[in-house]
Amino acid sequence: MPRFTQAELEAARDRLVPDVVADGLGVLFCGINPGLMTAATGHHFARPGNRFWPVLHLSGFTPRLMKPSEQSELLSYGLGITNVVARATARADELSAEEYREGGRQLVLRVERFEPRWLAVVGVTAYRAAFGERKAQVGPQERTFGRTRVWVLPNPSGLNAHWTAATMAEEFARLRVTAGL
């Protein structure tokens, strides 16, 4: 993992991180927004301490622990990554309510365009903010976007102390089994 100065990370705020997406994926994972390390590297969930990649492997979505720089390999497993909000920040609490709502509208357009079988939003708070579902809980949702079903997963950020890697992997695995992957 390359090391960046604080100035380099701050400069990354203006960079867009490309989605890892293709038509008809089994699961399109959706983060809240890129962190500064993700923006600096161009690789999703790149911050050391983020548990997305270990949990993806522990849950059986990938046959081995992948590095963020290997994100394009996800497509071969029928998986992809996008974000609710494209703007990079140091912390998700820097995003406004309007950014979440607009991000939700843009996310629906991407989902309708690529038609994954499942959209997996990683972060219940982001899902609630983006779609006005104040009582949403982790797990499958009643809402669909066209034929795409929705599952809310726990946020894999190291700041989320409510979930361990093991309990997150159990929830991710429930989605994997339900999705038939």
Short mmCIF file of C-alpha atoms in Angstrom, two decimals:
data_model
loop_
_atom_site.label_atom_id
_atom_site.label_comp_id
_atom_site.label_asym_id
_atom_site.label_seq_id
_atom_site.Cartn_x
_atom_site.Cartn_y
_atom_site.Cartn_z
CA MET A 1 0.00 0.00 0.00
CA PRO A 2 1.55 3.33 -1.00
CA ARG A 3 2.01 5.94 1.68
CA PHE A 4 0.56 9.39 1.14
CA THR A 5 1.19 12.68 2.90
CA GLN A 6 -1.78 14.49 4.38
CA ALA A 7 -1.46 17.05 1.58
CA GLU A 8 -1.65 14.29 -1.05
CA LEU A 9 -4.73 12.81 0.62
CA GLU A 10 -6.40 16.23 0.78
CA ALA A 11 -5.67 16.77 -2.92
CA ALA A 12 -7.44 13.49 -3.66
CA ARG A 13 -10.79 15.01 -2.62
CA ASP A 14 -11.28 16.16 -6.22
CA ARG A 15 -10.69 12.77 -7.82
CA LEU A 16 -13.52 10.56 -9.00
CA VAL A 17 -13.17 6.84 -8.34
CA PRO A 18 -14.48 4.76 -11.25
CA ASP A 19 -17.16 2.18 -10.55
CA VAL A 20 -16.34 -1.48 -10.99
CA VAL A 21 -19.48 -2.49 -12.87
CA ALA A 22 -20.84 -4.50 -15.77
CA ASP A 23 -24.26 -5.54 -17.02
CA GLY A 24 -26.14 -8.23 -15.09
CA LEU A 25 -23.90 -8.68 -12.05
CA GLY A 26 -25.05 -10.97 -9.27
CA VAL A 27 -24.29 -8.35 -6.59
CA LEU A 28 -23.36 -4.69 -6.94
CA PHE A 29 -21.86 -3.56 -3.62
CA CYS A 30 -22.45 0.09 -2.86
CA GLY A 31 -20.27 2.01 -0.44
CA ILE A 32 -21.25 5.30 1.14
CA ASN A 33 -18.62 7.44 -0.63
CA PRO A 34 -14.91 7.17 -1.36
CA GLY A 35 -12.55 7.89 1.50
CA LEU A 36 -9.44 9.93 0.83
CA MET A 37 -7.23 6.82 0.56
CA THR A 38 -9.65 5.33 -1.96
CA ALA A 39 -9.57 8.56 -3.97
CA ALA A 40 -5.78 8.74 -3.79
CA THR A 41 -5.30 5.14 -4.98
CA GLY A 42 -8.35 4.85 -7.25
CA HIS A 43 -9.22 1.58 -5.49
CA HIS A 44 -12.43 1.06 -3.51
CA PHE A 45 -12.22 0.35 0.24
CA ALA A 46 -8.48 1.06 0.16
CA ARG A 47 -8.02 2.43 3.67
CA PRO A 48 -6.08 0.08 5.92
CA GLY A 49 -8.45 -1.05 8.63
CA ASN A 50 -11.48 -1.18 6.34
CA ARG A 51 -12.82 -4.70 6.59
CA PHE A 52 -14.59 -4.93 3.22
CA TRP A 53 -11.98 -7.12 1.47
CA PRO A 54 -11.43 -9.54 4.40
CA VAL A 55 -15.20 -9.85 4.95
CA LEU A 56 -15.81 -10.43 1.25
CA HIS A 57 -13.42 -13.38 1.43
CA LEU A 58 -14.60 -14.70 4.84
CA SER A 59 -18.19 -14.73 3.57
CA GLY A 60 -17.28 -16.82 0.52
CA PHE A 61 -17.80 -14.19 -2.17
CA THR A 62 -14.15 -14.52 -3.25
CA PRO A 63 -11.92 -17.61 -3.12
CA ARG A 64 -9.02 -15.66 -1.60
CA LEU A 65 -8.35 -12.39 0.20
CA MET A 66 -8.07 -9.76 -2.50
CA LYS A 67 -6.24 -6.44 -2.39
CA PRO A 68 -8.06 -3.23 -3.30
CA SER A 69 -5.77 -2.96 -6.34
CA GLU A 70 -7.31 -6.21 -7.62
CA GLN A 71 -10.85 -4.81 -7.61
CA SER A 72 -11.41 -5.40 -11.33
CA GLU A 73 -11.21 -9.17 -10.68
CA LEU A 74 -14.54 -8.89 -8.86
CA LEU A 75 -16.28 -8.77 -12.24
CA SER A 76 -15.19 -12.37 -12.90
CA TYR A 77 -17.12 -13.40 -9.77
CA GLY A 78 -20.25 -11.52 -10.84
CA LEU A 79 -19.57 -8.72 -8.35
CA GLY A 80 -19.08 -4.96 -8.66
CA ILE A 81 -18.62 -1.80 -6.59
CA THR A 82 -20.10 1.68 -6.72
CA ASN A 83 -20.92 4.40 -4.16
CA VAL A 84 -23.99 6.34 -3.08
CA VAL A 85 -22.08 9.64 -3.25
CA ALA A 86 -19.13 10.16 -5.60
CA ARG A 87 -17.43 12.93 -3.58
CA ALA A 88 -14.41 11.80 -1.57
CA THR A 89 -14.25 12.82 2.08
CA ALA A 90 -12.20 11.93 5.14
CA ARG A 91 -15.40 10.84 6.93
CA ALA A 92 -18.94 10.10 5.77
CA ASP A 93 -20.34 12.64 8.25
CA GLU A 94 -18.94 15.37 5.97
CA LEU A 95 -21.73 14.59 3.46
CA SER A 96 -24.94 16.61 3.44
CA ALA A 97 -28.46 15.22 3.48
CA GLU A 98 -28.94 16.57 -0.05
CA GLU A 99 -25.80 14.76 -1.26
CA TYR A 100 -27.23 11.50 0.07
CA ARG A 101 -30.62 12.10 -1.58
CA GLU A 102 -29.06 13.07 -4.93
CA GLY A 103 -26.65 10.16 -4.63
CA GLY A 104 -29.62 7.84 -4.10
CA ARG A 105 -31.27 9.20 -7.26
CA GLN A 106 -28.07 8.69 -9.25
CA LEU A 107 -27.62 5.20 -7.80
CA VAL A 108 -31.09 4.19 -8.97
CA LEU A 109 -30.16 5.29 -12.50
CA ARG A 110 -26.96 3.18 -12.39
CA VAL A 111 -28.89 0.17 -11.09
CA GLU A 112 -31.53 0.56 -13.80
CA ARG A 113 -28.76 0.83 -16.41
CA PHE A 114 -26.72 -2.23 -15.31
CA GLU A 115 -29.49 -4.38 -13.77
CA PRO A 116 -27.59 -6.33 -11.11
CA ARG A 117 -29.69 -9.02 -9.41
CA TRP A 118 -28.86 -7.51 -6.00
CA LEU A 119 -27.78 -4.07 -4.82
CA ALA A 120 -25.92 -4.42 -1.51
CA VAL A 121 -25.63 -1.08 0.28
CA VAL A 122 -22.87 -1.25 2.88
CA GLY A 123 -24.09 1.01 5.63
CA VAL A 124 -27.62 1.19 7.00
CA THR A 125 -27.27 4.88 7.83
CA ALA A 126 -26.35 5.68 4.22
CA TYR A 127 -29.27 3.62 2.91
CA ARG A 128 -31.68 5.42 5.25
CA ALA A 129 -30.35 8.85 4.22
CA ALA A 130 -30.27 8.12 0.48
CA PHE A 131 -33.74 6.60 0.25
CA GLY A 132 -35.66 8.11 3.17
CA GLU A 133 -36.14 4.70 4.78
CA ARG A 134 -35.69 5.78 8.40
CA LYS A 135 -36.55 2.39 9.89
CA ALA A 136 -34.47 0.23 7.53
CA GLN A 137 -32.39 -2.47 9.20
CA VAL A 138 -29.53 -4.64 8.01
CA GLY A 139 -30.81 -7.42 5.77
CA PRO A 140 -33.04 -7.76 2.69
CA GLN A 141 -35.33 -4.82 1.94
CA GLU A 142 -38.82 -4.76 0.45
CA ARG A 143 -37.80 -1.99 -1.95
CA THR A 144 -36.62 -2.95 -5.43
CA PHE A 145 -35.20 -0.91 -8.29
CA GLY A 146 -36.74 -2.49 -11.36
CA ARG A 147 -35.87 -6.17 -11.05
CA THR A 148 -32.95 -5.47 -8.70
CA ARG A 149 -33.49 -6.51 -5.11
CA VAL A 150 -31.84 -4.59 -2.25
CA TRP A 151 -29.90 -5.86 0.76
CA VAL A 152 -28.41 -3.57 3.41
CA LEU A 153 -25.13 -4.77 4.88
CA PRO A 154 -23.18 -3.44 7.86
CA ASN A 155 -20.62 -0.75 7.13
CA PRO A 156 -17.16 -2.43 6.99
CA SER A 157 -15.36 0.73 8.12
CA GLY A 158 -13.02 0.21 11.03
CA LEU A 159 -15.06 2.94 12.76
CA ASN A 160 -18.07 0.60 12.95
CA ALA A 161 -17.48 -1.07 16.32
CA HIS A 162 -20.97 -2.63 16.45
CA TRP A 163 -19.98 -5.41 14.03
CA THR A 164 -16.94 -7.67 14.10
CA ALA A 165 -15.41 -9.05 10.92
CA ALA A 166 -16.94 -12.44 11.83
CA THR A 167 -20.49 -11.11 12.34
CA MET A 168 -20.22 -9.01 9.19
CA ALA A 169 -19.08 -12.07 7.25
CA GLU A 170 -22.17 -13.95 8.48
CA GLU A 171 -24.44 -11.20 7.09
CA PHE A 172 -22.52 -10.99 3.81
CA ALA A 173 -22.77 -14.79 3.54
CA ARG A 174 -26.56 -14.65 4.00
CA LEU A 175 -26.69 -12.39 0.95
CA ARG A 176 -24.30 -14.64 -1.01
CA VAL A 177 -26.42 -17.71 -0.35
CA THR A 178 -29.67 -15.89 -1.15
CA ALA A 179 -28.13 -14.52 -4.36
CA GLY A 180 -27.01 -18.02 -5.36
CA LEU A 181 -23.33 -17.09 -5.64
#
